[in-house]
CSV table of C-alpha atoms and ligand atoms in Angstrom, one decimal:
chain,number,residue,atom,x,y,z
A,4,MET,CA,0.1,-0.1,-0.2
A,5,ASP,CA,1.2,3.5,-0.9
A,6,SER,CA,1.8,5.5,2.0
A,7,VAL,CA,0.6,8.9,2.1
A,8,ARG,CA,2.7,10.0,5.0
A,9,SER,CA,6.3,9.9,3.7
A,10,ASP,CA,7.0,13.0,6.0
A,11,THR,CA,6.6,10.5,9.0
A,12,ALA,CA,9.5,9.9,11.5
A,13,PRO,CA,10.3,6.3,10.9
A,14,VAL,CA,9.0,4.0,13.8
A,15,PRO,CA,11.6,3.3,16.8
A,16,GLN,CA,12.2,0.0,18.5
A,17,ALA,CA,10.8,0.9,22.2
A,18,LEU,CA,12.4,-1.2,25.1
A,19,LYS,CA,11.1,-1.4,28.8
A,20,ILE,CA,12.6,-0.9,32.1
A,21,LEU,CA,10.4,-1.4,35.0
A,22,VAL,CA,10.8,0.6,38.3
A,23,ALA,CA,9.7,-1.3,41.5
A,24,GLY,CA,9.8,-0.8,45.1
A,25,GLY,CA,7.4,-0.4,48.0
A,26,PHE,CA,5.2,2.5,48.9
A,27,GLY,CA,6.9,6.0,48.6
A,28,ALA,CA,10.4,4.4,47.7
A,29,GLY,CA,11.0,6.8,45.0
A,30,LYS,CA,9.7,5.4,41.9
A,31,THR,CA,8.1,8.4,40.4
A,32,THR,CA,11.2,10.6,41.5
A,33,LEU,CA,13.5,8.5,39.8
A,34,VAL,CA,11.3,8.3,36.4
A,35,GLY,CA,11.2,12.0,36.5
A,36,ALA,CA,15.0,12.4,37.0
A,37,VAL,CA,16.0,10.8,33.9
A,38,SER,CA,12.8,11.3,31.7
A,39,GLU,CA,12.8,13.6,28.7
A,40,ILE,CA,9.3,14.4,29.4
A,41,ALA,CA,7.5,15.2,32.5
A,42,PRO,CA,6.3,11.8,33.9
A,43,LEU,CA,3.1,11.0,32.4
A,44,ARG,CA,0.7,8.6,34.1
A,45,THR,CA,-1.6,6.1,32.6
A,46,GLU,CA,-4.6,4.6,34.3
A,47,GLU,CA,-6.3,1.4,34.2
A,48,VAL,CA,-9.9,1.3,35.3
A,49,LEU,CA,-10.7,-1.9,37.1
A,50,THR,CA,-13.8,-3.7,38.0
A,51,THR,CA,-13.7,-6.1,40.7
A,52,ALA,CA,-16.1,-8.1,42.7
A,53,GLY,CA,-15.9,-6.8,46.1
A,54,VAL,CA,-14.5,-9.6,47.6
A,55,GLY,CA,-14.1,-9.3,51.4
A,56,THR,CA,-15.6,-6.0,51.1
A,57,ASP,CA,-18.7,-6.5,52.7
A,58,ASP,CA,-18.7,-9.9,54.3
A,59,THR,CA,-21.7,-9.5,56.6
A,60,THR,CA,-24.3,-9.5,53.7
A,61,GLY,CA,-22.8,-12.0,51.5
A,62,VAL,CA,-24.0,-10.0,48.7
A,63,ALA,CA,-21.2,-9.7,45.7
A,64,THR,CA,-20.9,-6.1,45.4
A,65,LYS,CA,-18.8,-4.9,42.2
A,66,THR,CA,-16.4,-1.9,42.4
A,67,THR,CA,-14.4,0.0,40.2
A,68,THR,CA,-10.8,1.5,41.3
A,69,THR,CA,-8.1,3.1,39.2
A,70,VAL,CA,-4.7,2.4,39.4
A,71,ALA,CA,-2.2,4.7,38.0
A,72,MET,CA,1.3,3.6,36.3
A,73,ASP,CA,3.9,6.6,36.0
A,74,PHE,CA,6.1,6.5,32.7
A,75,GLY,CA,9.0,8.4,31.4
A,76,ARG,CA,11.0,8.2,27.8
A,77,ILE,CA,14.5,8.3,27.1
A,78,THR,CA,15.4,8.6,23.3
A,79,ILE,CA,18.5,6.6,23.0
A,80,ASN,CA,18.8,7.6,19.3
A,81,PRO,CA,16.2,8.0,16.4
A,82,SER,CA,15.6,4.0,16.2
A,83,LEU,CA,15.8,3.4,19.9
A,84,VAL,CA,13.6,4.5,22.6
A,85,LEU,CA,13.6,3.6,26.1
A,86,TYR,CA,10.4,3.6,28.3
A,87,LEU,CA,10.5,3.7,32.0
A,88,PHE,CA,7.2,2.6,33.9
A,89,GLY,CA,6.9,2.9,37.9
A,90,THR,CA,5.0,0.3,38.9
A,91,PRO,CA,1.9,0.5,41.2
A,92,GLY,CA,3.0,0.4,44.8
A,93,GLN,CA,0.2,-1.5,46.2
A,94,ASN,CA,1.0,-5.2,46.2
A,95,ARG,CA,-3.2,-5.8,45.1
A,96,PHE,CA,-2.2,-4.8,41.7
A,97,TRP,CA,0.2,-7.6,40.8
A,98,PHE,CA,-1.7,-8.8,37.8
A,99,LEU,CA,-0.9,-5.4,36.2
A,100,TRP,CA,2.8,-5.9,36.8
A,101,ASP,CA,2.2,-8.9,34.7
A,102,GLU,CA,1.6,-6.7,31.9
A,103,LEU,CA,4.1,-4.4,32.6
A,104,ALA,CA,6.8,-7.1,33.0
A,105,THR,CA,6.2,-8.7,30.0
A,106,GLY,CA,8.7,-8.1,27.6
A,107,ALA,CA,10.7,-5.7,29.7
A,108,LEU,CA,14.5,-5.6,29.5
A,109,GLY,CA,14.9,-5.2,33.1
A,110,ALA,CA,13.7,-4.0,36.5
A,111,VAL,CA,15.0,-1.4,39.0
A,112,VAL,CA,14.1,-2.3,42.6
A,113,LEU,CA,14.3,0.8,44.8
A,114,ALA,CA,14.9,-0.2,48.3
A,115,ASP,CA,14.3,2.4,51.0
A,116,THR,CA,16.6,1.9,53.8
A,117,ARG,CA,14.1,3.0,56.4
A,118,ARG,CA,12.1,-0.1,55.2
A,119,LEU,CA,13.9,-2.7,53.3
A,120,ALA,CA,11.3,-5.2,53.8
A,121,ASP,CA,9.3,-3.5,51.5
A,122,SER,CA,10.9,-4.4,48.6
A,123,PHE,CA,11.0,-7.9,49.1
A,124,ALA,CA,7.8,-8.6,47.4
A,125,ALA,CA,9.1,-6.9,44.1
A,126,ILE,CA,12.7,-8.8,44.4
A,127,ASP,CA,10.5,-12.1,44.7
A,128,TYR,CA,8.5,-11.1,42.0
A,129,PHE,CA,11.4,-10.5,39.4
A,130,GLU,CA,13.5,-13.8,40.7
A,131,GLN,CA,10.5,-15.7,39.9
A,132,ARG,CA,10.1,-14.4,36.5
A,133,ASN,CA,13.7,-14.4,35.6
A,134,THR,CA,13.5,-10.6,34.7
A,135,PRO,CA,17.0,-9.3,35.2
A,136,PHE,CA,16.9,-6.6,37.8
A,137,VAL,CA,19.5,-4.4,40.0
A,138,ILE,CA,18.7,-3.0,43.6
A,139,ALA,CA,19.1,0.5,43.7
A,140,VAL,CA,19.3,1.8,47.3
A,141,ASN,CA,17.6,5.1,48.0
A,142,CYS,CA,19.5,6.8,50.7
A,143,PHE,CA,16.9,9.1,52.3
A,144,ASP,CA,18.9,10.3,55.1
A,145,ASN,CA,22.2,11.0,53.8
A,146,ASP,CA,24.1,9.5,56.8
A,147,GLN,CA,24.2,6.1,55.1
A,148,ARG,CA,23.1,3.7,57.7
A,149,TYR,CA,24.0,0.8,55.7
A,150,THR,CA,26.9,-0.3,53.4
A,151,VAL,CA,26.0,-1.9,50.0
A,152,GLU,CA,27.3,-5.4,51.7
A,153,GLN,CA,25.2,-4.9,54.4
A,154,VAL,CA,22.0,-4.3,52.3
A,155,ARG,CA,22.9,-7.3,50.0
A,156,GLU,CA,23.0,-9.5,53.1
A,157,ALA,CA,19.5,-8.1,54.4
A,158,LEU,CA,17.9,-8.7,51.3
A,159,ASP,CA,19.4,-11.9,50.6
A,160,VAL,CA,19.9,-11.7,47.0
A,161,ASP,CA,22.1,-13.6,44.6
A,162,GLY,CA,25.6,-12.6,44.4
A,163,HIS,CA,25.5,-11.7,40.9
A,164,VAL,CA,22.6,-9.1,41.4
A,165,PRO,CA,23.9,-5.6,41.2
A,166,VAL,CA,23.1,-3.5,44.4
A,167,LEU,CA,24.1,0.0,44.5
A,168,LEU,CA,23.4,3.2,46.4
A,169,THR,CA,21.7,5.9,44.7
A,170,ASP,CA,19.8,9.1,45.2
A,171,ALA,CA,16.5,8.9,43.1
A,172,ARG,CA,16.5,12.7,42.7
A,173,ASP,CA,19.8,13.0,40.9
A,174,ARG,CA,20.0,12.5,37.4
A,175,MET,CA,23.7,11.3,37.1
A,176,SER,CA,22.8,8.9,39.9
A,177,VAL,CA,19.9,7.2,38.2
A,178,LYS,CA,21.8,7.2,34.9
A,179,ASN,CA,24.2,5.2,36.5
A,180,VAL,CA,21.7,2.8,38.0
A,181,LEU,CA,20.0,2.4,34.4
A,182,ILE,CA,23.7,1.8,33.1
A,183,THR,CA,24.2,-0.9,35.6
A,184,LEU,CA,21.2,-2.3,34.9
A,185,VAL,CA,21.8,-2.6,31.0
A,186,GLU,CA,25.2,-4.0,31.6
A,187,HIS,CA,23.9,-6.8,33.9
A,188,VAL,CA,21.4,-7.8,31.0
A,189,LEU,CA,24.2,-7.8,28.6
A,190,THR,CA,26.2,-10.1,30.8
A,191,MET,CA,23.6,-12.3,31.1
A,192,VAL,CA,22.7,-12.2,27.4
A,193,ARG,CA,26.3,-12.6,26.7
A,194,SER,CA,26.8,-15.7,29.0
A,195,SER,CA,23.7,-17.6,27.7
A,196,VAL,CA,24.6,-17.3,24.2
A,197,PRO,CA,25.9,-20.8,23.2
A,198,ALA,CA,29.5,-20.8,22.0
B,13,MET,CA,-2.2,2.5,67.9
B,14,SER,CA,-4.2,4.7,66.1
B,15,THR,CA,-7.9,3.3,64.9
B,16,ASP,CA,-9.0,6.6,63.3
B,17,PRO,CA,-11.4,5.3,60.5
B,18,LEU,CA,-9.8,7.8,58.0
B,19,ASP,CA,-6.7,6.0,58.3
B,20,GLY,CA,-5.7,5.0,54.9
B,21,VAL,CA,-8.7,6.5,53.1
B,22,GLU,CA,-6.5,9.1,51.3
B,23,GLU,CA,-3.9,6.3,49.6
B,24,GLY,CA,-6.4,3.6,49.7
B,25,PRO,CA,-8.7,1.9,46.9
B,26,ALA,CA,-10.2,4.8,45.0
B,27,TRP,CA,-13.6,3.4,45.0
B,28,TRP,CA,-15.7,6.0,46.4
B,29,ASP,CA,-18.3,7.9,44.6
B,30,HIS,CA,-15.8,10.8,43.7
B,31,GLU,CA,-14.4,8.6,41.3
B,32,ALA,CA,-17.4,7.6,39.8
B,33,GLY,CA,-17.6,10.5,37.2
B,34,PRO,CA,-14.3,9.6,35.3
B,35,VAL,CA,-14.9,5.9,35.9
B,36,VAL,CA,-18.5,6.1,34.1
B,37,ARG,CA,-17.7,8.3,31.4
B,38,PRO,CA,-14.9,6.6,29.3
B,39,TYR,CA,-17.3,3.5,28.9
B,40,MET,CA,-19.8,5.6,27.4
B,41,VAL,CA,-17.2,6.3,24.9
B,42,THR,CA,-16.7,2.9,23.8
B,43,GLY,CA,-20.3,1.9,24.2
B,44,GLY,CA,-19.7,-0.1,27.2
B,45,ARG,CA,-17.1,-2.5,25.9
B,46,VAL,CA,-14.5,-2.9,28.1
B,47,ARG,CA,-11.7,-4.9,26.2
B,48,PRO,CA,-10.7,-5.2,22.5
B,49,VAL,CA,-12.3,-8.5,20.9
B,50,THR,CA,-9.7,-8.9,18.2
B,51,VAL,CA,-6.2,-7.7,19.1
B,52,ASP,CA,-4.4,-6.3,22.0
B,53,PHE,CA,-2.0,-3.6,22.1
B,54,ASP,CA,1.3,-3.6,24.4
B,55,LEU,CA,2.0,-0.3,26.1
B,56,ILE,CA,4.9,0.2,24.3
B,57,THR,CA,3.1,-0.7,20.6
B,58,PHE,CA,4.0,2.3,18.6
B,59,LEU,CA,0.8,3.6,16.6
B,60,VAL,CA,1.2,5.9,13.6
B,61,ALA,CA,-2.1,7.5,11.9
B,62,THR,CA,-2.3,6.3,8.1
B,63,ALA,CA,-4.4,9.2,7.5
B,64,THR,CA,-4.9,12.9,8.6
B,65,LEU,CA,-7.9,13.8,10.6
B,66,ALA,CA,-10.9,12.6,8.8
B,67,ALA,CA,-14.3,14.1,8.9
B,68,ASP,CA,-16.1,11.0,9.3
B,69,THR,CA,-14.3,10.3,12.1
B,70,PRO,CA,-16.4,8.1,15.0
B,71,SER,CA,-16.0,10.2,18.0
B,72,PRO,CA,-14.0,13.3,19.3
B,73,GLU,CA,-11.8,10.4,21.3
B,74,HIS,CA,-10.9,8.7,18.0
B,75,GLN,CA,-10.0,12.2,16.6
B,76,ALA,CA,-7.9,13.3,19.4
B,77,ILE,CA,-6.0,10.0,18.9
B,78,LEU,CA,-5.4,10.4,15.4
B,79,ALA,CA,-4.1,13.9,16.0
B,80,LEU,CA,-1.6,12.4,18.5
B,81,THR,CA,-0.3,9.7,16.2
B,82,GLN,CA,0.5,12.0,13.3
B,83,GLU,CA,3.9,11.2,14.7
B,84,PRO,CA,4.8,7.5,16.2
B,85,ARG,CA,3.8,7.2,19.8
B,86,ALA,CA,3.5,4.4,22.2
B,87,VAL,CA,0.2,3.3,23.4
B,88,ALA,CA,1.0,4.3,27.0
B,89,GLU,CA,2.0,7.8,25.9
B,90,VAL,CA,-1.3,8.3,23.6
B,91,ALA,CA,-3.5,6.8,26.7
B,92,SER,CA,-1.7,9.4,29.0
B,93,ARG,CA,-2.2,12.1,26.6
B,94,VAL,CA,-5.8,11.7,26.0
B,95,ASP,CA,-6.6,11.2,29.4
B,96,LEU,CA,-8.4,7.9,29.2
B,97,PRO,CA,-7.8,4.8,31.1
B,98,LEU,CA,-5.8,2.2,29.0
B,99,GLY,CA,-8.7,-0.2,28.7
B,100,VAL,CA,-10.8,2.3,26.9
B,101,VAL,CA,-8.0,3.7,24.7
B,102,ARG,CA,-7.1,0.0,23.5
B,103,VAL,CA,-10.8,-0.3,22.2
B,104,LEU,CA,-10.6,2.9,20.6
B,105,LEU,CA,-7.4,1.7,18.8
B,106,CYS,CA,-9.1,-1.5,17.6
B,107,ASP,CA,-11.8,0.8,16.1
B,108,LEU,CA,-9.2,2.9,14.3
B,109,LEU,CA,-7.3,-0.1,13.2
B,110,SER,CA,-10.2,-1.9,11.7
B,111,ASP,CA,-11.1,1.6,9.7
B,112,GLY,CA,-7.6,1.3,8.7
B,113,LEU,CA,-6.8,5.0,10.1
B,114,ILE,CA,-4.0,3.7,12.1
B,115,ALA,CA,-1.1,1.4,11.6
B,116,ARG,CA,0.6,-0.5,14.7
B,117,TYR,CA,4.3,-1.4,15.3
B,118,ASP,CA,4.6,-4.2,17.8
B,119,PRO,CA,7.9,-4.4,20.0
B,120,PRO,CA,9.7,-7.7,19.2
B,121,PRO,CA,8.5,-11.0,20.8
B,122,THR,CA,8.6,-11.0,24.6
B,123,ASP,CA,10.4,-14.1,25.2
B,124,HIS,CA,13.8,-12.7,24.2
B,125,LEU,CA,16.0,-10.2,25.4
B,126,PRO,CA,17.3,-7.9,23.2
B,127,ASN,CA,20.4,-8.6,21.3
B,128,VAL,CA,24.0,-7.6,22.1
B,129,GLU,CA,24.4,-4.7,19.7
B,130,THR,CA,20.8,-3.3,20.8
B,131,LEU,CA,21.9,-3.2,24.4
B,132,GLN,CA,25.4,-1.8,23.8
B,133,ALA,CA,23.4,1.0,21.8
B,134,VAL,CA,21.4,1.6,24.8
B,135,ILE,CA,24.5,1.7,27.3
B,136,HIS,CA,26.2,4.1,25.0
B,137,GLY,CA,23.1,6.2,24.7
B,138,LEU,CA,22.6,6.5,28.4
B,139,ARG,CA,26.2,7.5,28.9
B,140,ALA,CA,25.8,10.2,26.4
B,141,LEU,CA,22.7,11.5,28.3
C,219,LIG,N1,15.9,12.3,50.6
C,219,LIG,C1,15.4,11.9,49.4
C,219,LIG,N2,14.1,12.0,49.2
C,219,LIG,C2,13.6,11.3,48.0
C,219,LIG,C3,14.5,10.6,47.4
C,219,LIG,N3,13.7,9.6,46.5
C,219,LIG,C4,12.4,10.2,46.8
C,219,LIG,N4,12.3,11.2,47.8
C,219,LIG,C5,11.1,11.7,48.1
C,219,LIG,O1,10.3,10.7,48.7
C,219,LIG,C6,9.0,11.1,48.4
C,219,LIG,C7,8.5,10.0,48.0
C,219,LIG,O2,8.9,9.9,46.6
C,219,LIG,P1,8.1,9.2,45.4
C,219,LIG,O3,8.9,9.1,44.0
C,219,LIG,O4,6.5,10.0,45.2
C,219,LIG,O5,7.8,7.8,45.6
C,219,LIG,P2,6.9,6.4,44.8
C,219,LIG,O6,7.8,5.4,44.8
C,219,LIG,O7,6.6,6.9,43.5
C,219,LIG,O8,5.6,6.6,45.6
C,219,LIG,P3,4.2,6.0,45.6
C,219,LIG,O9,3.9,6.0,43.8
C,219,LIG,O10,3.4,6.7,46.4
C,219,LIG,O11,4.4,4.6,45.8
C,219,LIG,C8,8.8,12.2,47.7
C,219,LIG,O12,8.7,13.2,48.5
C,219,LIG,C9,10.3,12.4,47.2
C,219,LIG,O13,10.7,13.9,46.9
C,219,LIG,C10,15.9,10.4,47.6
C,219,LIG,O14,16.5,9.8,46.9
C,219,LIG,N5,16.5,11.0,48.6
C,220,LIG,MG1,4.8,7.0,42.5
């Protein structure tokens, strides 16, 4: 079919990186620090039977709820665009994570040193899916209460998973996190290629 | 420990009445359809309008999508900019697709990580940021 739109820019290849972590861990901040567009949000409206919301009557109630996903964009070059998606913080939206994680290049798990356990769920999730991930330790209180090794031990992650300290507000710091993630993926891809 | 009944309401499930407006209206747009029948669109599927604005485009929402996709845009970006939930946008995209008004460009199959060259290009691009 002949195109009437020869003026259109070529369609780039899109890649997806997820940014996960507990409630308030800095996901939106991290996306905003490196995105070339102000972080956008997209919403999904869910209709669910109100399981457990009205046990006394036993009447199934239908409820709708919206869940927001933040995202940002980094144009690598004219034919390659990276999208960063912040996952919804609440655990009850796990099934949305599946959509987000499908086809993802990898994930950044933000760990907040004040609440390390909040990142367990995300770590388990990516481990089970075999999604490559790095752990970015968000140092809210700049007195660095933990070393990388202490955090690694506390989170009990595999030795090959990169763990690094970060400041989600700082562009260079976040850039470094993303580079570490993609290098980690590269290592995995290389080692899985049959000789 | 506080037992304030309002604890957590602000951050809790948004299924109270004040949400009903924006929740109901989008489904009017799609005539009550909640999911595309034929094809699904990944969040990073790119869309490009194959026509400029058609006078007989079904609705203002379809028009808005065509206007946005005069240059390539990902599904997530379209949904965000037209300010409609993803599920709704996917239905509208199916309409536009079946009317031949839009083209879709899907990301590579999801069971493979990108190749070495692509990953190196990403690292290079990030360093240059
Ligand atoms: N000191 C410090 N504050 C941060 C950092 N990252 C985020 N914050 C602050 O922490 C708060 C929460 O950050 P968000 O980016 O909204 O966290 P989030 O993970 O998106 O939160 P939810 O989406 O609600 O789960 C904001 O007030 C940020 O300004 C950081 O690295 N250091
Ligand atoms: Mg957020």
